[in-house]
Amino acid sequence: MAIEVKVPKISEGVDTAHVAEVLVSEGDTIQEEQFIIAVETDKASVEVPSSAGGKVKEIKVKEGDEVKVGDVILVLEEEESTAEEKAEEESAEAKEGKAPKEKKPSKEDKKEKPAEVEAETKAVKDKEEETAESEKKAAEPKEKKAKPEKEQSEKKAETEEEEKNLSDVPASPGVRRLAREMDVDIITVKGSGPGGRITEEDVKGAREKEEEKLTEAEKPAQKAPKQLPLSDFSQWGVVERLPLSRIRKATARNTAASWQTIPHVTQFDEADISGIEEYRQKNSKKAEKAGGKLTVTAILVKVAAAALQQFPNFNASIDLEHEEVILKKYFHIGFAVDTEAGLLVPVIRDVNRKTIIEIATEISELAEKARNQELTPDEMQGGSFVISNLGGIGGTNFTPIVYHPQIAILGVARTSIKPVYRDEKFEPRQILPLSLSYDHRLIDGADGARFLRWICQALEDPYKALLGG
Ligand code: CAO
């Protein structure tokens, strides 16, 4: 069902405002009370909360628009299972005297979700699980559900009060956002700006005061702020603030979640690809005829799929919640594409069933689509391993970040000609530097080294790989 979220009454005697910032994007799933736009009036800057939760289907306003009370801000699609339904279920269970069930993954849950969603969901779950409190909570719902109506009306009154108070707080949307990010209750902050306006410095000061109050034992348990405080750079020179693009925001979220939750190790090795280079030259025309370009990336995609077949733990995900390893019996490989809009990772499916020429053609098509921002979400989902080739640009090596919920990623640096001692003499050979970053929770160092060595040997002696060596 579609729900329209409209501009609420902003403050006494004010009917119109300018949209200063749109805080959500189409496709986002938002909660009731989540801030969706920031508006500015002659009197104040206010962040407007959503009157309902659901998936954002359409955003009807943009920055700079003038809006008036009652205008539609966005259209939501109601989520299938609302929080209320879940609460009812839990309440029914509590009535029957059952402890709330551990939520079993549904069919939908089991489907591979985009890494972005999974990374966020997992990070939240991990935090919840880490506290011993969560176990205690499992025994509590019965008592809590005994007075739901009273609680609901109290909560509503609290929210209304908060909303009213928030709209009175003299602070810009940027300062409000900083307060949220730093977990500072902006209502309690005393403004030092003109007319009592709250500045960034006031928020940072309030955060510092909060932290000073904590005992050493309490400090580690605090929620880490999304970012460390920033200075006012304009004190040292001219600065410009630009909004982060959607892709940049997703990359920032994903890489940070991966970095924080996956204990990374990176293994380095080198492959002599002189033979592969000969093969590439010989077959380049054939690939061109098929509409592709026979690059080292295409060959690596094929070799990586063969390596994943040999080492199933690398074609996996780790599920700590259920204490299981999920082995994937499919071989879908993503490859990083550098685009003007940012990093995108399209996925080639069933690589084990495709020829190198087919893979080369698909890489050319998907890379082109990525650069034109024409990839569909489906074309970026379901990968179980990623190859990131920076060799066309340069570099001797690098440490890629694992693409959560995968287990490993292969980094490819620039091929160079090096003297290699063979048959009692030095020969100029084409050497490809490779790096493998992997999740140490599932992969031990020896296995990481074996996996990467296997890839190097398959590049140096493809027949061995074909024969299952
Ligand atoms: N060493 C030396 N040269 C290399 C190379 C390597 N490892 N990899 C590619 N090249 C060369 C190619 O042979 C080609 O040379 P010619 O133009 O002379 O034929 C040139 O670099 C450009 O390659 P390409 O881009 O046409 O094709 P590709 O299949 O090698 O790469 C793609 C495709 C999509 C991987 C690449 O264009 C790209 O976007 N790379 C960046 C990936 C990235 O951003 N990774 C970082 C992610 S963050 O971890």
Coordinates of C-alpha atoms and ligand atoms in Angstrom, one line a residue:
M1 CA 0.0 0.0 0.0
A2 CA 1.3 3.5 -0.9
I3 CA 1.5 6.0 2.0
E4 CA 2.0 9.7 1.3
V5 CA 4.2 11.5 3.9
K6 CA 3.3 15.2 4.0
V7 CA 4.9 18.4 5.4
P8 CA 3.7 18.7 9.0
K9 CA 3.1 21.9 10.9
I10 CA 6.6 23.3 11.2
S11 CA 6.2 25.9 13.9
E12 CA 3.7 28.5 15.1
G13 CA 2.8 31.0 12.4
V14 CA 5.0 29.4 9.7
D15 CA 3.4 27.7 6.8
T16 CA 6.2 27.6 4.2
A17 CA 9.9 26.6 4.3
H18 CA 12.7 25.8 1.9
V19 CA 14.1 22.3 1.6
A20 CA 17.7 22.5 2.8
E21 CA 18.6 18.9 2.4
V22 CA 16.9 15.6 1.4
L23 CA 18.1 13.0 4.0
V24 CA 16.8 9.8 2.3
S25 CA 17.0 8.3 -1.2
E26 CA 14.5 6.4 -3.3
G27 CA 14.7 2.7 -2.4
D28 CA 15.7 3.3 1.2
T29 CA 13.8 1.6 3.9
I30 CA 13.0 4.1 6.6
Q31 CA 11.5 3.9 10.1
E32 CA 8.6 6.0 11.4
E33 CA 10.1 9.1 13.0
Q34 CA 13.3 8.9 10.9
F35 CA 14.3 12.4 9.7
I36 CA 13.6 12.6 5.9
I37 CA 14.2 16.3 5.0
A38 CA 15.7 19.3 6.6
V39 CA 13.9 22.6 6.0
E40 CA 14.8 26.2 6.7
T41 CA 12.4 28.9 7.6
D42 CA 13.0 32.5 8.5
K43 CA 13.0 31.5 12.1
A44 CA 14.7 28.1 12.3
S45 CA 16.2 25.0 10.7
V46 CA 14.2 21.9 11.3
E47 CA 14.5 18.3 10.4
V48 CA 11.2 16.7 9.5
P49 CA 10.5 13.2 10.7
S50 CA 8.5 10.7 8.7
S51 CA 5.0 10.0 9.8
A52 CA 5.3 6.4 8.8
G53 CA 7.8 3.7 8.1
G54 CA 8.4 1.8 4.8
K55 CA 10.3 1.7 1.6
V56 CA 10.8 5.1 -0.2
K57 CA 9.1 4.7 -3.6
E58 CA 9.2 8.3 -4.8
I59 CA 10.6 11.6 -3.4
K60 CA 8.5 14.5 -4.5
V61 CA 10.8 17.4 -3.3
K62 CA 14.4 18.4 -3.9
E63 CA 16.8 20.8 -2.3
G64 CA 15.8 24.4 -2.8
D65 CA 12.1 23.7 -3.2
E66 CA 9.6 25.8 -1.3
V67 CA 7.2 23.6 0.5
K68 CA 4.1 24.3 2.5
V69 CA 2.2 22.4 5.2
G70 CA 0.4 19.5 3.7
D71 CA 2.6 19.1 0.6
V72 CA 3.7 15.6 -0.2
I73 CA 7.3 15.0 0.6
L74 CA 7.6 11.4 -0.4
V75 CA 5.6 8.2 -1.1
L76 CA 6.3 5.1 0.9
E77 CA 5.5 1.5 0.1
E78 CA 4.5 -0.3 3.3
E79 CA 6.8 -3.1 4.2
E80 CA 5.1 -6.6 4.1
S81 CA 5.6 -7.3 7.8
T82 CA 5.2 -4.3 9.9
A83 CA 6.7 -3.8 13.3
E84 CA 3.2 -3.9 14.8
E85 CA 2.6 -7.4 13.3
K86 CA 5.8 -8.6 14.8
A87 CA 4.9 -7.1 18.2
E88 CA 1.5 -8.8 18.0
E89 CA 3.2 -12.2 17.3
E90 CA 5.5 -11.7 20.2
S91 CA 2.7 -10.7 22.5
A92 CA 0.7 -13.8 21.5
E93 CA 3.7 -15.9 22.2
A94 CA 4.2 -14.2 25.6
K95 CA 0.5 -14.9 26.4
E96 CA 1.0 -18.5 25.7
G97 CA 3.9 -18.5 28.1
K98 CA 6.5 -19.2 25.4
A99 CA 9.9 -17.5 25.4
P100 CA 10.2 -15.6 22.1
K101 CA 11.5 -17.8 19.4
E102 CA 14.9 -17.2 17.8
K103 CA 14.1 -15.8 14.4
K104 CA 14.7 -18.4 11.8
P105 CA 16.0 -17.1 8.5
S106 CA 13.1 -17.0 6.1
K107 CA 13.4 -17.9 2.4
E108 CA 13.7 -14.2 1.7
D109 CA 16.3 -13.7 4.3
K110 CA 18.3 -16.6 2.9
K111 CA 18.4 -15.0 -0.5
E112 CA 21.8 -13.3 -1.1
K113 CA 21.1 -9.6 -0.2
P114 CA 23.2 -6.8 -1.6
A115 CA 26.5 -6.5 0.4
E116 CA 25.4 -3.1 1.5
V117 CA 22.3 -4.3 3.3
E118 CA 24.0 -7.4 4.7
A119 CA 26.9 -5.5 6.0
E120 CA 24.7 -3.1 7.9
T121 CA 22.3 -5.8 9.2
K122 CA 25.2 -7.9 10.4
A123 CA 27.0 -5.0 12.0
V124 CA 23.9 -4.2 14.0
K125 CA 23.3 -7.9 14.9
D126 CA 26.9 -8.3 16.0
K127 CA 26.6 -5.3 18.4
E128 CA 23.4 -6.6 19.8
E129 CA 24.8 -10.0 20.3
E130 CA 28.0 -8.9 21.9
T131 CA 26.2 -7.7 25.0
A132 CA 25.3 -10.3 27.5
E133 CA 22.2 -8.1 28.1
S134 CA 20.5 -9.6 25.0
E135 CA 20.1 -12.9 26.7
K136 CA 18.4 -11.3 29.7
K137 CA 16.1 -9.4 27.4
A138 CA 14.8 -12.7 26.0
A139 CA 13.1 -13.4 29.3
E140 CA 11.6 -9.9 29.6
P141 CA 9.0 -9.4 26.9
K142 CA 6.1 -11.1 28.9
E143 CA 6.3 -8.4 31.6
K144 CA 6.8 -5.7 29.0
K145 CA 3.8 -6.7 26.9
A146 CA 1.5 -6.6 29.9
K147 CA 0.9 -2.9 29.5
P148 CA 1.3 -2.2 25.8
E149 CA -1.4 0.4 25.4
K150 CA -0.1 2.5 28.3
E151 CA 3.4 2.3 27.0
Q152 CA 2.3 3.2 23.5
S153 CA 0.5 6.3 24.6
E154 CA 3.4 7.3 26.8
K155 CA 5.8 6.8 23.9
K156 CA 3.6 8.9 21.6
A157 CA 3.5 11.7 24.1
E158 CA 7.2 11.5 24.5
T159 CA 7.7 11.6 20.7
E160 CA 5.4 14.6 20.3
E161 CA 7.1 16.4 23.1
E162 CA 10.5 15.6 21.6
E163 CA 9.3 16.8 18.2
K164 CA 8.1 20.0 19.6
N165 CA 11.3 20.6 21.5
L166 CA 13.5 19.7 18.5
S167 CA 11.8 22.2 16.2
D168 CA 12.6 24.9 18.8
V169 CA 16.3 24.1 18.9
P170 CA 18.3 26.8 17.1
A171 CA 20.7 24.7 15.1
S172 CA 21.4 24.1 11.4
P173 CA 20.8 20.7 9.7
G174 CA 24.5 20.1 9.6
V175 CA 24.9 20.7 13.3
R176 CA 21.9 18.5 14.1
R177 CA 23.4 15.7 11.9
L178 CA 26.7 16.0 13.7
A179 CA 24.9 15.8 17.1
R180 CA 23.2 12.6 15.9
E181 CA 26.4 11.1 14.6
M182 CA 28.2 11.9 17.9
D183 CA 25.3 10.6 19.9
V184 CA 24.7 14.0 21.5
D185 CA 21.2 14.9 22.6
I186 CA 20.9 18.3 20.9
I187 CA 18.1 19.5 23.2
T188 CA 20.6 19.5 26.2
V189 CA 23.2 21.5 24.3
K190 CA 23.6 25.2 25.2
G191 CA 24.3 27.3 22.1
S192 CA 27.2 29.8 22.1
G193 CA 26.4 31.3 18.7
P194 CA 24.4 34.5 18.0
G195 CA 21.0 34.4 19.6
G196 CA 21.9 31.1 21.4
R197 CA 22.4 29.2 18.1
I198 CA 24.1 25.9 18.6
T199 CA 27.4 25.5 16.7
E200 CA 29.5 22.4 15.8
E201 CA 31.9 23.4 18.5
D202 CA 29.1 23.3 21.1
V203 CA 28.1 19.8 20.0
K204 CA 31.7 18.6 20.2
G205 CA 32.2 20.2 23.6
A206 CA 29.0 18.4 24.8
R207 CA 30.4 15.1 23.5
E208 CA 33.7 15.7 25.3
K209 CA 31.8 16.5 28.6
E210 CA 29.8 13.3 28.2
E211 CA 32.9 11.3 27.8
E212 CA 34.7 12.9 30.7
K213 CA 31.8 11.7 32.9
L214 CA 32.4 8.0 32.0
T215 CA 34.5 5.7 34.1
E216 CA 37.3 3.9 32.3
A217 CA 35.2 0.7 32.5
E218 CA 32.3 2.3 30.8
K219 CA 34.2 3.8 27.9
P220 CA 34.7 0.7 25.7
A221 CA 31.0 -0.1 25.9
Q222 CA 30.0 3.2 24.3
K223 CA 28.8 3.2 20.8
A224 CA 31.7 4.3 18.6
P225 CA 30.8 7.6 16.8
K226 CA 30.5 7.2 13.0
Q227 CA 33.4 9.5 12.5
L228 CA 35.9 11.2 14.7
P229 CA 35.3 14.9 15.2
L230 CA 36.4 17.2 12.4
S231 CA 38.1 20.6 12.9
D232 CA 36.8 23.8 11.3
F233 CA 39.2 23.7 8.4
S234 CA 38.2 27.1 7.2
Q235 CA 40.4 28.5 10.0
W236 CA 43.4 27.5 7.8
G237 CA 42.1 28.4 4.3
V238 CA 39.3 28.2 1.8
V239 CA 37.3 25.0 1.9
E240 CA 34.4 23.7 -0.1
R241 CA 31.8 21.2 1.1
L242 CA 30.3 18.9 -1.6
P243 CA 27.6 16.3 -1.0
L244 CA 28.7 12.6 -1.1
S245 CA 27.3 10.7 -4.0
R246 CA 25.1 7.7 -3.4
I247 CA 27.8 5.3 -4.6
R248 CA 30.4 7.0 -2.4
K249 CA 28.1 6.7 0.6
A250 CA 27.5 3.0 -0.1
T251 CA 31.3 2.4 -0.6
A252 CA 32.0 4.3 2.7
R253 CA 29.4 2.2 4.6
N254 CA 30.5 -1.1 3.0
T255 CA 34.2 -0.7 3.4
A256 CA 33.9 0.5 7.0
A257 CA 31.6 -2.3 7.9
S258 CA 33.9 -4.9 6.3
W259 CA 37.0 -3.4 7.9
Q260 CA 35.4 -3.3 11.3
T261 CA 33.9 -6.8 11.3
I262 CA 36.4 -8.9 9.2
P263 CA 39.9 -9.5 10.6
H264 CA 41.8 -9.0 7.4
V265 CA 45.1 -10.7 6.4
T266 CA 46.7 -10.0 3.0
Q267 CA 49.0 -12.5 1.3
F268 CA 51.2 -11.5 -1.6
D269 CA 52.6 -13.6 -4.4
E270 CA 53.8 -13.2 -8.0
A271 CA 52.9 -15.2 -11.2
D272 CA 55.0 -15.5 -14.3
I273 CA 52.3 -14.8 -16.9
S274 CA 54.7 -14.8 -20.0
G275 CA 52.8 -17.9 -21.4
I276 CA 49.4 -16.3 -20.7
E277 CA 50.5 -13.1 -22.4
E278 CA 51.4 -15.1 -25.5
Y279 CA 48.0 -16.8 -25.4
R280 CA 46.3 -13.4 -25.0
Q281 CA 48.1 -12.0 -28.1
K282 CA 47.2 -15.1 -30.2
N283 CA 43.5 -15.0 -29.2
S284 CA 42.9 -11.2 -29.0
K285 CA 41.3 -11.1 -32.5
K286 CA 38.9 -14.0 -31.6
A287 CA 37.8 -12.2 -28.5
E288 CA 37.3 -8.9 -30.5
K289 CA 35.1 -10.7 -33.0
A290 CA 33.0 -11.9 -30.1
G291 CA 32.7 -8.3 -28.9
G292 CA 35.1 -8.5 -26.0
K293 CA 38.7 -7.7 -25.1
L294 CA 40.9 -10.5 -24.0
T295 CA 42.6 -8.9 -21.0
V296 CA 44.3 -10.4 -18.0
T297 CA 41.1 -9.7 -15.9
A298 CA 39.1 -12.2 -18.0
I299 CA 41.7 -14.9 -17.6
L300 CA 41.9 -14.3 -13.9
V301 CA 38.2 -14.5 -13.5
K302 CA 38.3 -18.0 -15.0
V303 CA 41.3 -19.1 -13.0
A304 CA 39.7 -17.7 -9.8
A305 CA 36.6 -19.8 -10.3
A306 CA 38.8 -22.9 -10.8
A307 CA 40.6 -22.0 -7.5
L308 CA 37.3 -21.6 -5.7
Q309 CA 36.3 -25.1 -6.8
Q310 CA 39.6 -26.5 -5.4
F311 CA 39.2 -24.5 -2.1
P312 CA 35.5 -24.4 -1.1
N313 CA 36.1 -22.4 2.1
F314 CA 37.0 -19.4 -0.1
N315 CA 33.6 -19.7 -1.9
A316 CA 31.8 -19.2 1.4
S317 CA 30.3 -16.9 4.0
I318 CA 30.6 -17.2 7.7
D319 CA 27.4 -17.2 9.8
L320 CA 28.4 -16.6 13.4
E321 CA 24.8 -16.3 14.5
H322 CA 24.1 -19.9 13.6
E323 CA 27.8 -20.9 14.1
E324 CA 27.9 -22.2 10.5
V325 CA 29.9 -21.9 7.3
I326 CA 27.8 -21.4 4.2
L327 CA 29.5 -23.0 1.3
K328 CA 28.3 -21.8 -2.1
K329 CA 28.0 -24.3 -4.9
Y330 CA 27.8 -21.6 -7.5
F331 CA 30.7 -19.6 -8.9
H332 CA 29.6 -16.0 -9.4
I333 CA 32.6 -13.6 -9.6
G334 CA 32.5 -9.8 -9.2
F335 CA 35.1 -7.5 -10.7
A336 CA 35.8 -3.9 -9.5
V337 CA 35.2 -1.2 -12.1
D338 CA 36.5 2.2 -11.7
T339 CA 33.8 4.7 -12.9
E340 CA 33.5 8.4 -12.7
A341 CA 30.7 8.0 -10.2
G342 CA 32.9 5.7 -8.0
L343 CA 33.6 2.0 -7.6
L344 CA 31.1 -0.5 -8.9
V345 CA 31.3 -4.3 -8.8
P346 CA 29.3 -6.1 -11.4
V347 CA 29.1 -9.9 -11.2
I348 CA 29.6 -12.6 -13.8
R349 CA 27.5 -15.6 -13.0
D350 CA 28.4 -19.3 -13.4
V351 CA 32.0 -18.5 -14.5
N352 CA 32.8 -22.3 -14.3
R353 CA 30.4 -22.9 -17.2
K354 CA 31.7 -20.1 -19.4
T355 CA 34.7 -19.9 -21.8
I356 CA 37.3 -17.2 -21.4
I357 CA 36.1 -15.5 -24.6
E358 CA 32.5 -15.5 -23.1
I359 CA 33.8 -14.0 -19.9
A360 CA 35.9 -11.4 -21.8
T361 CA 32.8 -10.3 -23.7
E362 CA 30.7 -10.1 -20.5
I363 CA 33.4 -8.1 -18.8
S364 CA 33.4 -5.6 -21.7
E365 CA 29.6 -5.3 -21.6
L366 CA 29.3 -5.0 -17.8
A367 CA 32.2 -2.6 -17.5
E368 CA 30.6 -0.4 -20.2
K369 CA 27.2 -0.5 -18.4
A370 CA 29.0 0.3 -15.1
R371 CA 30.6 3.4 -16.6
N372 CA 27.3 4.5 -18.0
Q373 CA 25.6 3.8 -14.7
E374 CA 23.3 1.4 -16.4
L375 CA 23.9 -1.7 -14.2
T376 CA 20.8 -3.2 -12.6
P377 CA 20.9 -4.2 -8.9
D378 CA 20.7 -7.8 -10.0
E379 CA 23.9 -7.5 -12.0
M380 CA 25.7 -6.4 -8.8
Q381 CA 24.4 -9.1 -6.5
G382 CA 25.2 -12.7 -5.6
G383 CA 28.9 -12.6 -6.1
S384 CA 31.0 -14.9 -3.9
F385 CA 34.5 -13.6 -4.7
V386 CA 35.9 -10.3 -6.2
I387 CA 38.8 -9.5 -8.4
S388 CA 40.1 -5.9 -8.3
N389 CA 42.6 -5.2 -11.1
L390 CA 44.4 -1.9 -10.7
G391 CA 47.2 -3.1 -13.0
G392 CA 46.0 -1.0 -16.0
I393 CA 46.6 2.1 -13.8
G394 CA 49.8 1.0 -12.1
G395 CA 51.2 0.1 -8.7
T396 CA 53.4 -2.7 -7.4
N397 CA 50.8 -4.1 -5.0
F398 CA 48.0 -3.2 -2.7
T399 CA 45.8 -4.6 0.1
P400 CA 42.1 -4.8 -1.1
I401 CA 39.2 -4.9 1.5
V402 CA 37.1 -8.1 1.5
Y403 CA 33.6 -7.5 0.1
H404 CA 31.3 -8.5 3.0
P405 CA 29.8 -11.2 3.3
Q406 CA 32.4 -12.8 1.1
I407 CA 35.6 -14.4 2.4
A408 CA 38.3 -13.2 0.1
I409 CA 39.3 -10.8 -2.6
L410 CA 42.0 -10.9 -5.2
G411 CA 44.0 -7.7 -5.9
V412 CA 45.9 -7.5 -9.2
A413 CA 48.7 -5.0 -9.7
R414 CA 50.7 -4.0 -12.7
T415 CA 52.6 -6.6 -14.8
S416 CA 56.3 -5.8 -15.2
I417 CA 59.2 -7.5 -16.9
K418 CA 61.6 -9.0 -14.4
P419 CA 64.8 -11.1 -14.8
V420 CA 63.9 -14.7 -13.7
Y421 CA 66.5 -17.4 -13.3
R422 CA 65.4 -20.4 -15.5
D423 CA 67.4 -23.2 -17.1
E424 CA 70.6 -21.8 -15.6
K425 CA 70.2 -18.3 -17.0
F426 CA 68.3 -15.1 -16.4
E427 CA 65.4 -14.5 -18.7
P428 CA 63.1 -11.5 -19.0
R429 CA 59.7 -12.7 -17.9
Q430 CA 56.3 -10.9 -17.5
I431 CA 55.6 -11.0 -13.7
L432 CA 52.1 -10.2 -12.3
P433 CA 52.0 -9.2 -8.6
L434 CA 48.9 -10.5 -6.8
S435 CA 47.5 -10.0 -3.4
L436 CA 44.8 -12.0 -1.6
S437 CA 43.0 -10.4 1.4
Y438 CA 41.0 -12.9 3.3
D439 CA 38.8 -13.3 6.5
H440 CA 41.0 -14.8 9.1
R441 CA 38.0 -16.0 11.0
L442 CA 37.5 -18.7 8.4
I443 CA 40.8 -18.9 6.6
D444 CA 44.2 -19.6 8.2
G445 CA 47.4 -18.2 6.8
A446 CA 48.6 -21.5 5.4
D447 CA 45.4 -21.9 3.4
G448 CA 45.6 -18.3 2.2
A449 CA 49.1 -18.9 0.9
R450 CA 48.0 -22.2 -0.7
F451 CA 45.1 -20.6 -2.5
L452 CA 47.1 -17.8 -3.9
R453 CA 50.0 -20.1 -4.9
W454 CA 47.4 -22.3 -6.7
I455 CA 46.3 -19.3 -8.7
C456 CA 49.9 -18.4 -9.6
Q457 CA 50.6 -22.0 -10.7
A458 CA 47.4 -22.1 -12.7
L459 CA 48.6 -19.0 -14.5
E460 CA 52.0 -20.4 -15.1
D461 CA 50.9 -23.9 -16.0
P462 CA 47.2 -23.8 -17.0
Y463 CA 47.2 -27.5 -18.0
K464 CA 47.9 -28.5 -14.4
A465 CA 44.8 -26.6 -13.3
L466 CA 42.8 -28.2 -16.1
L467 CA 43.9 -31.6 -14.9
G468 CA 42.7 -30.8 -11.4
G469 CA 46.3 -30.3 -9.9
Ligands
CAO1 N1 49.2 -5.2 -15.6 C1 49.5 -4.4 -16.7 N2 48.6 -4.0 -17.6 C2 47.3 -4.3 -17.4 C3 46.9 -5.0 -16.3 C4 47.9 -5.5 -15.4 N3 47.5 -6.1 -14.3 N4 45.5 -5.1 -16.3 C5 45.1 -4.5 -17.4 N5 46.2 -4.0 -18.1 C6 46.2 -3.2 -19.3 C7 45.3 -3.9 -20.3 O1 46.0 -4.9 -21.0 C8 45.0 -2.7 -21.2 O2 46.1 -2.4 -22.0 P1 45.9 -2.0 -23.6 O3 45.0 -0.9 -23.6 O4 47.3 -1.7 -24.0 O5 45.3 -3.2 -24.2 C9 44.8 -1.6 -20.2 O6 45.5 -2.0 -19.0 C10 43.4 -1.3 -19.8 O7 42.7 -2.5 -19.5 P2 41.2 -2.6 -19.6 O8 40.6 -1.6 -18.6 O9 40.8 -2.3 -21.0 O10 40.7 -4.0 -19.3 P3 40.9 -5.0 -18.0 O11 40.0 -6.2 -18.3 O12 42.2 -5.2 -17.7 O13 40.2 -4.2 -16.8 C11 38.5 -3.3 -15.5 C12 38.8 -4.0 -16.8 C13 37.0 -3.1 -15.5 C14 38.9 -4.2 -14.3 C15 39.3 -2.0 -15.4 O14 39.0 -1.2 -16.4 C16 39.1 -1.2 -14.1 O15 38.1 -0.5 -14.0 N6 40.1 -1.4 -13.2 C17 40.0 -0.7 -11.9 C18 39.5 -1.6 -10.8 C19 39.5 -0.8 -9.5 O16 39.1 0.3 -9.4 N7 39.9 -1.5 -8.4 C20 40.0 -0.9 -7.1 C21 38.8 -1.3 -6.3 S1 39.1 -0.8 -4.7 O17 39.7 -2.2 -4.0

